[in-house]
XYZ file of C-alpha atoms in Angstrom:
707
model
C 88.084 148.799 120.840
C 86.424 151.531 118.693
C 83.325 150.931 116.825
C 85.096 151.613 113.137
C 87.629 148.764 114.183
C 84.961 146.281 115.144
C 83.137 147.331 111.733
C 86.266 146.413 109.813
C 86.925 142.809 111.413
C 83.097 142.079 110.873
C 83.534 142.917 107.042
C 86.619 141.298 106.865
C 85.163 137.945 108.249
C 82.075 138.310 106.341
C 84.426 138.948 102.998
C 86.178 135.476 103.760
C 83.473 133.544 104.557
C 81.734 134.910 101.267
C 84.591 134.069 99.418
C 84.794 130.450 100.982
C 81.241 129.784 99.621
C 81.678 131.126 96.256
C 85.033 129.077 95.895
C 83.053 125.896 97.022
C 80.348 126.956 94.801
C 83.119 127.153 91.980
C 84.580 123.538 92.859
C 81.208 122.089 93.038
C 80.628 123.517 89.355
C 84.056 122.464 88.065
C 84.470 118.976 89.419
C 82.189 115.885 89.868
C 83.035 113.619 92.650
C 83.013 109.739 91.380
C 82.409 107.063 94.334
C 85.372 104.143 94.127
C 87.526 102.339 96.211
C 91.188 102.712 96.031
C 94.252 100.133 95.765
C 96.351 101.251 98.788
C 99.718 100.541 99.786
C 100.939 98.007 102.603
C 104.557 96.917 103.566
C 105.953 94.267 104.574
C 110.094 93.137 106.237
C 111.346 93.459 102.773
C 109.155 95.999 100.204
C 106.447 97.907 100.170
C 103.120 96.708 97.686
C 100.023 98.375 96.534
C 99.275 101.621 94.875
C 99.860 105.284 95.342
C 99.383 108.601 93.403
C 101.284 111.920 93.366
C 100.721 114.052 96.192
C 98.288 115.924 94.543
C 96.774 113.067 92.688
C 97.353 111.898 89.026
C 95.373 113.737 86.404
C 94.780 112.327 82.675
C 92.105 112.195 80.164
C 89.632 109.540 80.451
C 89.750 106.722 77.805
C 87.780 103.501 77.552
C 89.137 100.554 76.207
C 86.963 97.953 75.265
C 88.972 95.756 72.731
C 92.716 95.724 70.894
C 91.689 98.612 68.810
C 91.154 100.899 71.393
C 94.642 99.757 72.686
C 96.378 100.449 69.490
C 94.794 103.485 68.984
C 95.995 104.773 72.409
C 99.524 103.422 72.275
C 100.050 104.578 68.578
C 98.069 107.485 68.121
C 96.593 109.289 71.728
C 98.001 112.646 71.200
C 96.433 113.852 74.468
C 99.029 112.058 77.339
C 98.985 111.352 80.192
C 95.417 109.473 79.705
C 93.522 107.876 82.611
C 92.196 104.529 81.206
C 88.872 102.780 82.061
C 88.878 98.884 82.054
C 86.647 95.845 82.236
C 87.018 92.697 84.356
C 88.489 90.644 81.782
C 91.361 93.471 80.578
C 92.844 93.877 84.119
C 95.262 91.600 83.698
C 99.083 92.001 85.270
C 100.900 91.906 82.053
C 98.141 94.362 80.634
C 98.631 96.687 83.239
C 102.448 96.711 83.362
C 102.431 97.296 79.240
C 100.015 100.492 80.171
C 101.791 101.975 82.896
C 105.356 101.225 81.005
C 103.862 103.191 77.802
C 104.674 106.416 79.624
C 100.910 107.196 78.467
C 98.785 106.233 81.017
C 98.861 108.160 84.538
C 96.111 105.659 86.431
C 93.561 103.067 85.768
C 89.863 102.690 86.977
C 88.259 99.216 86.805
C 84.658 98.364 86.306
C 83.146 96.413 89.013
C 79.541 96.346 88.957
C 78.224 93.029 90.078
C 74.525 93.465 89.362
C 75.623 93.947 85.764
C 77.814 90.931 84.197
C 77.840 92.439 80.983
C 80.257 95.268 82.425
C 81.891 92.927 85.062
C 81.922 89.394 83.754
C 83.813 86.713 85.655
C 87.235 85.996 83.627
C 86.535 82.196 82.536
C 90.008 81.262 83.059
C 90.120 82.543 86.521
C 91.469 85.389 88.435
C 93.487 85.475 91.855
C 95.750 88.437 92.465
C 97.562 86.490 95.249
C 100.603 84.282 94.175
C 100.800 80.853 92.792
C 102.046 79.242 96.045
C 100.201 81.432 98.776
C 101.944 81.940 101.943
C 104.752 79.703 101.212
C 107.495 81.969 102.624
C 106.420 81.250 106.371
C 104.667 78.165 105.900
C 105.996 74.307 106.779
C 107.354 73.881 103.637
C 109.849 77.226 102.914
C 113.083 75.920 102.794
C 112.079 71.867 102.223
C 113.795 70.747 99.030
C 111.189 68.507 98.121
C 108.322 70.887 98.887
C 109.435 74.330 99.141
C 108.115 76.746 96.590
C 104.799 74.381 95.784
C 107.563 71.988 93.633
C 105.020 68.975 94.235
C 101.850 70.971 93.710
C 100.780 74.477 92.381
C 97.688 75.218 94.850
C 96.851 78.647 92.770
C 97.781 78.119 89.261
C 96.074 81.392 87.944
C 97.474 83.401 90.851
C 99.505 86.265 88.969
C 100.834 87.968 92.210
C 99.204 91.432 91.291
C 98.321 91.827 94.904
C 102.131 92.168 95.671
C 103.057 94.395 93.048
C 104.424 97.921 93.999
C 102.387 100.587 91.347
C 104.363 103.702 93.071
C 102.900 106.941 91.620
C 100.024 104.953 89.734
C 96.734 104.918 91.308
C 94.318 102.102 90.568
C 90.528 102.568 91.521
C 87.449 100.359 91.217
C 84.283 101.505 90.752
C 81.314 99.246 91.893
C 78.481 101.492 91.523
C 76.540 101.657 87.919
C 75.650 105.307 88.275
C 78.972 105.914 88.527
C 80.290 103.890 85.924
C 77.147 105.756 83.286
C 78.695 109.287 84.530
C 82.224 107.828 83.392
C 81.366 106.282 80.232
C 78.522 108.469 78.951
C 79.039 111.719 80.492
C 82.641 112.182 80.378
C 84.201 109.505 77.958
C 81.427 109.014 74.973
C 80.441 112.842 75.418
C 83.571 114.328 75.190
C 86.737 112.122 74.834
C 85.806 109.325 72.220
C 87.513 109.289 68.941
C 85.518 110.011 65.843
C 84.292 107.301 63.658
C 87.654 108.107 61.873
C 89.751 107.740 64.665
C 90.649 111.147 64.569
C 90.932 113.437 67.678
C 88.067 115.210 69.565
C 88.455 118.930 69.789
C 88.582 120.582 72.975
C 87.232 120.758 75.649
C 88.285 117.095 76.854
C 87.013 115.312 80.105
C 89.569 114.544 82.672
C 90.097 112.344 85.772
C 91.974 113.099 88.941
C 92.738 110.031 90.994
C 94.386 111.047 94.183
C 95.842 107.843 96.114
C 98.056 109.595 98.529
C 99.962 106.935 100.784
C 102.124 108.073 104.112
C 104.056 104.980 104.524
C 107.109 103.898 102.392
C 109.774 101.571 101.520
C 109.111 98.420 103.845
C 107.686 97.933 107.319
C 110.542 97.853 109.405
C 111.392 101.761 108.058
C 107.850 103.074 108.170
C 107.146 101.416 111.739
C 110.468 102.664 112.958
C 109.133 106.431 111.691
C 106.054 105.902 113.152
C 107.515 104.966 116.758
C 110.150 107.737 117.152
C 107.877 110.330 118.723
C 108.777 114.068 116.996
C 106.005 116.610 118.202
C 103.285 116.475 120.550
C 101.055 115.194 117.763
C 103.196 112.845 116.350
C 102.671 111.218 112.713
C 101.597 107.958 111.842
C 103.273 106.658 108.511
C 101.833 102.702 109.362
C 100.379 100.188 111.451
C 100.805 96.854 111.954
C 98.057 94.597 110.303
C 96.307 92.634 112.855
C 93.218 91.819 115.080
C 92.099 88.955 117.479
C 91.378 85.517 117.236
C 88.532 83.924 118.466
C 88.886 80.686 121.062
C 86.151 79.016 123.016
C 86.548 75.449 124.645
C 83.704 72.694 125.067
C 84.654 72.257 128.995
C 84.934 75.535 131.721
C 88.603 74.181 133.477
C 89.347 75.840 136.903
C 92.167 78.432 136.282
C 94.223 75.989 138.796
C 93.688 73.190 136.747
C 96.012 71.847 134.132
C 95.357 70.184 130.758
C 96.768 66.550 130.810
C 99.055 65.748 127.734
C 97.327 64.966 124.604
C 93.901 65.985 125.906
C 92.727 69.042 123.852
C 91.582 68.695 120.220
C 92.073 71.974 118.345
C 89.234 72.725 115.436
C 90.196 75.502 113.275
C 89.101 78.075 110.654
C 90.631 80.954 109.177
C 88.589 84.509 109.632
C 90.089 86.600 106.694
C 91.286 87.356 103.103
C 92.736 90.377 100.986
C 91.997 92.086 98.182
C 93.655 95.117 96.170
C 90.747 97.257 96.719
C 89.756 98.928 99.796
C 86.355 97.040 101.330
C 85.652 94.654 98.791
C 86.694 91.330 100.632
C 83.632 88.899 99.642
C 85.504 85.551 100.158
C 82.938 83.139 99.669
C 84.332 79.914 99.427
C 88.261 81.021 100.050
C 86.940 80.775 103.799
C 83.496 81.955 104.761
C 82.887 78.029 103.476
C 85.022 77.053 106.182
C 83.699 79.592 109.116
C 80.120 78.704 108.486
C 80.930 74.824 108.089
C 82.928 74.856 112.068
C 80.394 77.288 113.388
C 77.469 74.909 112.511
C 79.861 71.917 113.941
C 79.920 73.893 116.946
C 76.101 74.193 117.076
C 75.533 70.502 116.450
C 78.037 69.483 119.179
C 76.732 71.563 121.816
C 73.560 69.739 122.331
C 75.792 66.853 123.502
C 78.443 69.109 125.443
C 77.268 67.287 128.137
C 78.731 64.293 127.577
C 82.182 65.543 127.287
C 81.914 68.180 130.123
C 80.585 65.449 132.462
C 83.470 62.833 131.751
C 86.904 63.388 132.999
C 88.302 60.821 130.509
C 87.006 63.275 127.191
C 89.138 65.172 125.307
C 88.433 69.191 125.377
C 87.605 70.767 121.861
C 89.166 74.195 121.680
C 87.854 76.110 118.531
C 89.770 78.596 116.839
C 89.273 80.949 114.388
C 92.431 82.849 113.394
C 92.994 86.280 112.314
C 94.843 87.589 109.527
C 96.002 84.243 107.706
C 95.860 85.743 104.353
C 99.120 87.531 105.359
C 101.370 85.037 106.038
C 99.487 83.391 108.980
C 99.452 86.431 111.490
C 96.777 84.928 113.819
C 98.337 81.215 114.081
C 101.401 82.571 114.405
C 100.630 84.390 117.378
C 99.186 81.384 118.815
C 102.070 79.304 118.397
C 104.457 81.675 119.739
C 101.854 82.343 123.142
C 102.212 78.594 123.441
C 105.702 78.511 123.493
C 105.820 80.944 125.668
C 103.077 79.692 128.346
C 100.537 82.413 127.757
C 97.813 81.129 125.669
C 95.402 82.066 125.611
C 96.036 85.242 127.038
C 92.684 87.103 127.266
C 92.588 90.413 125.659
C 89.388 91.553 127.129
C 89.472 93.953 130.040
C 88.271 92.725 133.388
C 87.903 89.038 132.580
C 90.036 85.908 133.827
C 92.392 84.434 132.047
C 91.872 80.670 130.740
C 93.756 77.868 131.632
C 97.024 77.373 129.930
C 97.097 75.346 126.605
C 100.679 74.532 125.257
C 101.912 71.485 122.419
C 102.016 68.930 125.040
C 98.407 69.410 125.591
C 97.106 68.844 121.997
C 96.428 65.463 120.644
C 94.696 66.441 117.275
C 94.531 69.484 114.895
C 91.409 69.305 112.384
C 91.311 72.661 110.121
C 88.374 73.530 107.841
C 89.360 74.858 104.566
C 87.703 76.079 101.611
C 84.198 73.897 100.930
C 82.234 75.287 98.147
C 83.919 73.803 94.883
C 84.284 70.165 95.921
C 86.204 68.544 93.405
C 84.599 65.511 91.917
C 82.035 66.212 94.336
C 84.001 65.109 97.381
C 85.667 66.567 100.474
C 89.474 65.979 100.678
C 91.846 64.982 103.096
C 95.182 66.521 103.352
C 97.737 65.512 105.601
C 101.321 66.452 106.312
C 104.040 63.548 104.524
C 106.945 65.333 107.383
C 105.203 64.487 110.546
C 104.575 61.025 109.276
C 108.007 60.295 109.363
C 107.253 59.853 113.168
C 105.674 56.588 113.330
C 103.479 57.371 116.162
C 102.360 60.607 114.544
C 101.421 58.467 111.292
C 99.534 55.766 113.363
C 97.223 58.798 114.992
C 96.567 60.367 111.412
C 95.778 56.806 110.350
C 93.336 56.477 112.797
C 91.281 59.733 112.430
C 91.082 59.382 108.326
C 89.655 55.643 108.918
C 87.446 57.321 111.619
C 86.396 60.550 109.437
C 85.701 58.113 106.273
C 83.555 55.871 108.684
C 81.397 58.774 109.706
C 81.134 60.231 106.048
C 80.036 56.483 104.750
C 77.250 56.298 107.253
C 76.049 59.707 105.868
C 76.676 58.629 102.193
C 79.052 61.983 102.112
C 81.822 61.373 99.595
C 85.703 61.555 100.894
C 88.810 61.585 99.195
C 92.078 61.302 100.568
C 95.076 62.616 99.057
C 98.158 61.019 98.489
C 100.221 60.981 101.613
C 103.528 61.907 99.897
C 101.619 65.180 98.755
C 102.041 68.279 100.855
C 99.379 70.484 103.134
C 97.885 73.382 101.182
C 98.184 76.709 102.563
C 96.878 75.844 105.835
C 96.835 77.714 109.675
C 97.793 74.018 110.727
C 100.972 74.411 109.109
C 102.549 77.110 111.685
C 101.737 74.675 114.306
C 103.675 71.788 112.486
C 106.543 73.742 112.333
C 107.089 73.359 116.062
C 105.478 69.953 116.878
C 104.309 67.112 114.525
C 100.764 66.976 115.788
C 98.456 64.222 114.005
C 96.467 66.820 111.674
C 93.831 66.878 109.095
C 92.710 69.444 107.021
C 89.222 69.527 105.167
C 89.276 71.029 101.843
C 87.293 71.028 98.514
C 90.254 70.114 96.084
C 91.960 67.455 95.614
C 95.234 68.735 94.405
C 95.139 72.950 92.982
C 92.664 75.040 94.225
C 89.094 74.367 92.560
C 88.446 78.047 93.600
C 90.071 80.226 90.513
C 89.017 82.935 92.186
C 90.934 82.855 95.482
C 91.449 85.969 97.162
C 89.811 88.109 94.439
C 86.555 89.842 94.194
C 85.195 87.486 91.934
C 84.567 84.893 94.950
C 81.253 85.635 95.929
C 78.079 84.035 97.076
C 77.075 83.619 93.212
C 79.722 81.975 92.176
C 79.297 79.072 94.956
C 75.661 79.019 94.450
C 74.974 80.533 98.113
C 73.037 83.640 96.753
C 69.437 84.356 97.475
C 67.512 87.348 98.184
C 65.244 85.351 100.484
C 67.045 83.928 103.621
C 64.367 81.880 103.998
C 64.961 79.874 100.867
C 67.605 76.997 101.379
C 70.427 76.959 98.814
C 71.878 74.052 97.380
C 75.543 75.125 99.116
C 73.404 75.484 102.360
C 72.479 71.914 101.811
C 75.864 70.395 101.155
C 77.525 72.564 103.891
C 74.975 71.240 106.356
C 76.080 67.665 105.537
C 79.755 68.389 105.989
C 79.544 70.393 109.029
C 77.345 67.223 110.804
C 80.430 64.617 109.147
C 82.879 67.577 111.324
C 80.812 67.578 114.345
C 80.531 63.703 114.851
C 84.008 63.324 114.024
C 85.209 65.384 116.528
C 82.784 63.960 119.375
C 84.261 60.706 118.661
C 87.962 61.892 119.001
C 86.756 63.685 122.227
C 84.683 60.462 123.815
C 86.047 57.081 121.930
C 82.411 56.441 121.131
C 80.361 56.697 118.137
C 78.221 60.068 117.479
C 74.536 60.039 118.190
C 72.711 59.399 114.816
C 70.585 62.360 115.513
C 73.535 64.892 115.735
C 72.937 67.090 112.711
C 73.997 70.632 111.867
C 70.534 72.969 111.103
C 70.213 73.659 107.589
C 68.162 76.925 107.970
C 71.611 77.716 110.525
C 73.906 77.143 107.792
C 71.822 78.949 105.020
C 71.401 81.747 107.585
C 74.862 82.484 108.212
C 75.844 82.022 104.698
C 73.549 84.985 103.961
C 74.778 87.048 107.049
C 78.267 87.058 105.728
C 78.025 86.944 102.158
C 74.771 88.937 101.461
C 73.549 91.175 103.917
C 74.186 92.246 107.478
C 70.755 92.886 107.870
C 69.889 89.407 108.964
C 68.057 87.456 111.687
C 71.138 85.826 112.860
C 73.239 88.269 113.474
C 70.910 90.696 115.427
C 70.150 87.539 117.620
C 73.625 87.550 118.952
C 74.028 91.135 118.997
C 73.365 93.446 121.989
C 70.642 95.993 121.853
C 73.193 98.686 121.303
C 74.681 96.982 118.399
C 71.582 97.368 116.124
C 72.845 100.856 114.940
C 75.937 99.261 113.278
C 73.731 96.903 111.427
C 71.535 99.318 110.033
C 74.061 101.584 108.773
C 74.287 99.644 105.388
C 72.905 96.392 103.923
C 76.336 95.145 102.580
C 78.186 92.389 104.143
C 81.082 92.958 106.488
C 84.542 93.034 105.040
C 86.636 90.398 105.735
C 89.965 92.266 106.007
C 92.336 91.662 109.037
C 92.819 95.654 108.734
C 95.053 97.307 111.468
C 95.323 96.257 115.023
C 93.723 99.793 115.862
C 90.191 99.498 114.308
C 87.353 97.358 115.646
C 86.815 94.178 113.343
C 82.999 93.195 112.805
C 83.606 89.961 111.623
C 85.955 89.052 114.567
C 83.009 90.472 116.995
C 80.382 88.615 115.261
C 82.270 85.491 115.095
C 83.076 85.324 118.899
C 79.178 86.253 119.940
C 78.252 83.452 117.042
C 80.359 80.771 119.186
C 78.859 81.846 122.473
C 75.418 81.818 121.197
C 76.291 78.024 119.840
C 78.055 76.395 122.567
C 77.206 78.842 125.486
C 74.494 78.542 128.333
C 71.777 80.642 128.717
C 71.780 81.881 132.266
C 69.220 83.552 134.592
C 70.936 86.791 134.497
C 69.406 90.332 133.694
C 71.033 92.643 131.404
C 72.881 94.827 134.345
C 74.496 91.370 135.689
C 74.934 89.595 132.755
C 78.631 89.744 134.070
C 81.556 87.454 135.440
C 80.764 87.046 138.998
C 83.874 85.857 140.680
C 83.923 82.496 139.627
C 87.286 80.098 139.130
C 85.474 78.924 136.228
C 86.231 80.224 132.801
C 83.302 81.947 131.778
C 82.838 84.536 129.873
C 79.403 86.552 129.738
C 77.217 88.324 126.963
C 73.735 89.692 126.668
C 71.874 89.052 123.243
C 68.979 90.081 121.858
C 67.614 86.587 121.184
C 64.643 85.498 119.204
C 61.646 87.245 118.094
C 58.806 86.165 120.279
C 55.918 85.600 118.011
C 53.529 86.768 120.367
C 54.594 90.159 121.478
C 56.912 90.390 118.411
C 59.508 91.782 120.529
C 62.968 89.965 121.026
C 63.685 87.881 124.246
C 67.105 88.890 125.420
C 69.047 86.481 127.334
C 72.841 86.414 129.351
C 74.914 83.843 127.288
C 77.641 82.195 129.495
C 80.572 80.810 127.685
C 84.137 80.331 127.006
C 84.397 82.164 123.824
C 86.865 85.019 124.200
C 89.664 86.905 122.061
C 93.238 86.007 121.688
C 95.733 88.921 120.356
C 96.557 88.224 116.496
C 99.552 90.398 116.021
C 102.830 89.443 114.777
C 105.187 88.755 117.780
C 108.302 90.859 116.089
C 106.094 94.028 116.926
C 106.664 93.177 120.691
C 109.889 92.663 120.551
C 112.591 95.746 120.592
C 115.675 93.478 119.667
C 113.974 91.248 116.848
C 116.135 90.507 113.854
C 114.170 91.381 110.728
C 116.396 89.649 108.599
C 114.700 86.155 109.324
C 111.724 84.789 108.083
C 110.175 83.534 111.581
C 107.428 86.167 111.677
C 105.348 87.793 108.951
C 105.719 91.989 109.440
C 102.875 93.290 107.515
C 101.657 96.685 107.934
C 99.456 99.192 106.402
C 100.452 102.810 105.195
C 98.473 105.643 107.133
C 96.428 108.188 104.734
C 94.473 111.346 105.681
C 90.965 111.490 105.277
C 91.098 113.746 102.156
C 93.982 111.543 100.672
C 91.867 108.955 98.428
C 89.353 110.974 95.687
C 88.238 110.588 92.363
C 86.744 113.472 90.289
C 86.285 114.469 86.807
C 86.281 117.957 85.098
C 86.600 119.109 81.636
C 90.111 120.791 80.652
C 90.527 123.144 77.518
C 92.892 123.239 74.973
C 96.534 124.027 75.290
C 96.429 127.067 73.163
C 93.170 128.299 75.079
C 95.644 127.947 78.566
C 98.334 129.625 76.840
C 95.852 132.436 75.915
C 94.449 132.639 79.161
C 98.125 132.572 80.918
C 99.294 135.142 78.917
C 96.539 137.393 79.213
C 96.853 136.780 83.051
C 100.470 138.245 82.366
C 99.499 141.013 80.751
C 97.019 142.100 82.863
C 98.989 141.744 85.982
C 102.053 143.460 84.470
C 99.887 146.362 83.313
C 97.998 146.614 86.456
C 101.576 146.460 88.599
C 102.861 149.464 86.650
C 99.721 151.518 87.041
C 99.712 150.963 90.646
C 103.279 151.822 90.961
C 102.585 155.035 88.950
C 99.709 156.114 91.191
C 101.799 155.263 94.272
C 104.094 157.419 93.318
C 101.969 160.247 92.525
C 99.859 159.539 95.352
C 100.271 162.803 97.048
C 99.230 164.692 94.031
C 96.442 162.517 93.288
C 94.944 162.364 96.910
C 95.686 165.159 98.432
C 93.149 167.021 100.627
C 92.502 170.721 100.138
C 92.555 172.184 103.690
C 89.288 174.695 104.529
C 90.558 178.060 105.561
C 89.001 179.167 108.956
C 88.010 182.468 109.822
């Protein structure tokens, strides 16, 4: 290659790089990026829900609505449509959102949600729940029942308006959770450029605009987008959507050899749910919704573990299977999968590579089912017991339920703990056990904090936070009132399970730990950088904790991602009911024994003398089982029936979600700029044409005469 050509290539590359740098600088000067959380799209078997934008985003002049007068001005006088509207939490209601969307003047919405400042994010006093008024009814026990279906008997979630299940196609909705970002939007954008003058007249240009970009790949319904994803089109196929799902966490007190079989009616299931949902990405606090249940069941397991030898060393005792189900907010994904696996005699099918499968459990083995539901807002100060009226038509089942309730009341009375029993004709609230009762009438009781409708007015919403249930503290050493109450409930639960298993009264010193309950609430709801999480994690997991102090989200997410809440729950369960064995970190693994034991290395507690953690190997039965709808495993599944839910999440590119502000000139200036640009283009094209025509004259070189 000639030196001249190399020089040309280098010059072109440098020019291109310089142009890129200049373009980035111009972009940075033109736009201000705003950090926010987007409402995204999901799909079930029949339709799509959630939000999306135009391919390049929706653009509009920012307008801040603070009252009815602002709304009236926007809809009747606002001349600069389309607008992007900024709302506070009290204005974010379904009817109002539809009114703005249908006006033809609004191109998207931003919601303020800064919990540190309640003047900006007040809690709606009447409640707020984007879930339906009858959650999970379609895939529950009573869907087609003429007496109980569609919440005819009890409307469980009366404040539920179903916003979560609306389709806001090409209408992006974002939430801003940072005070700094809110100040930029209000002070630097709206008030400085857009706010109408005191007489209501419009501000002069330039105006401040917002671009909301929320481009989703999936569309129509789960069947369509999943089929498109499954069809290979090239070497790098596109993904339009992924199934929602993760893993359930289960563990038994007894480690039964693989070749042994459970006797009939010899297993007690103690269950809770692991997940919630929200319209917005990674905003899933769910304090009462399910964290109280998770903590209550984990604390009960810890209390029971001190007396587990009474269960293990007696062949006449019933085993206790702890189950934490994932994906329950989306029509019982985890519990549905467990029921499916039980029916096919493959439960639990362990999803951990290289580890042995547990002994099989099916419906004939289950004697009782105890589920821990919402516990934070106790109606009349009591824990309420719910039972299924359909199951009690069976005389034997009804007798067993009577015995369970009498036992629970007896244990609670000895603790001076208030217990309320609902009418036997009232159906169960939304609960995982409904999926089991569709197949088998098991004696079952659901613990909750509500007698009839939910006492939680913020069910499956971003307002279901620690402060709302009085579990908020900046110091994990301070025992909150909620922690004290939950400790008493989990103690009652532990003693009940012990008696159901052994047939004997529980020891009076069997108690859950207030400090453990308090720590768990703090870890799940306040900060992931907490002592309890660090104890149960491996040394290699510290980096994930240190990345942020925010609590982990409780969204089930898609099957291809790792869910930290599931991972931590499994390790916590192993920590509480497992045994510490004298293994080093390198040999903390299964060694060919036929017992169902899994091994987990944990950092352990801090030694106060050396100020270092004392790591140990935990041996337990805590494992994952699959929590994904069975229909995704069946090529010939009939999508028209309602046996299993079919939830998927739309995929999107890394640059598909974006919010930024910029200034826009007047239409007149834009027209002038365009016109001048067109004129200059025509002039220079004409000039170039004539120069090219006369190039041989204008650029001819005089030859030098040689002698």
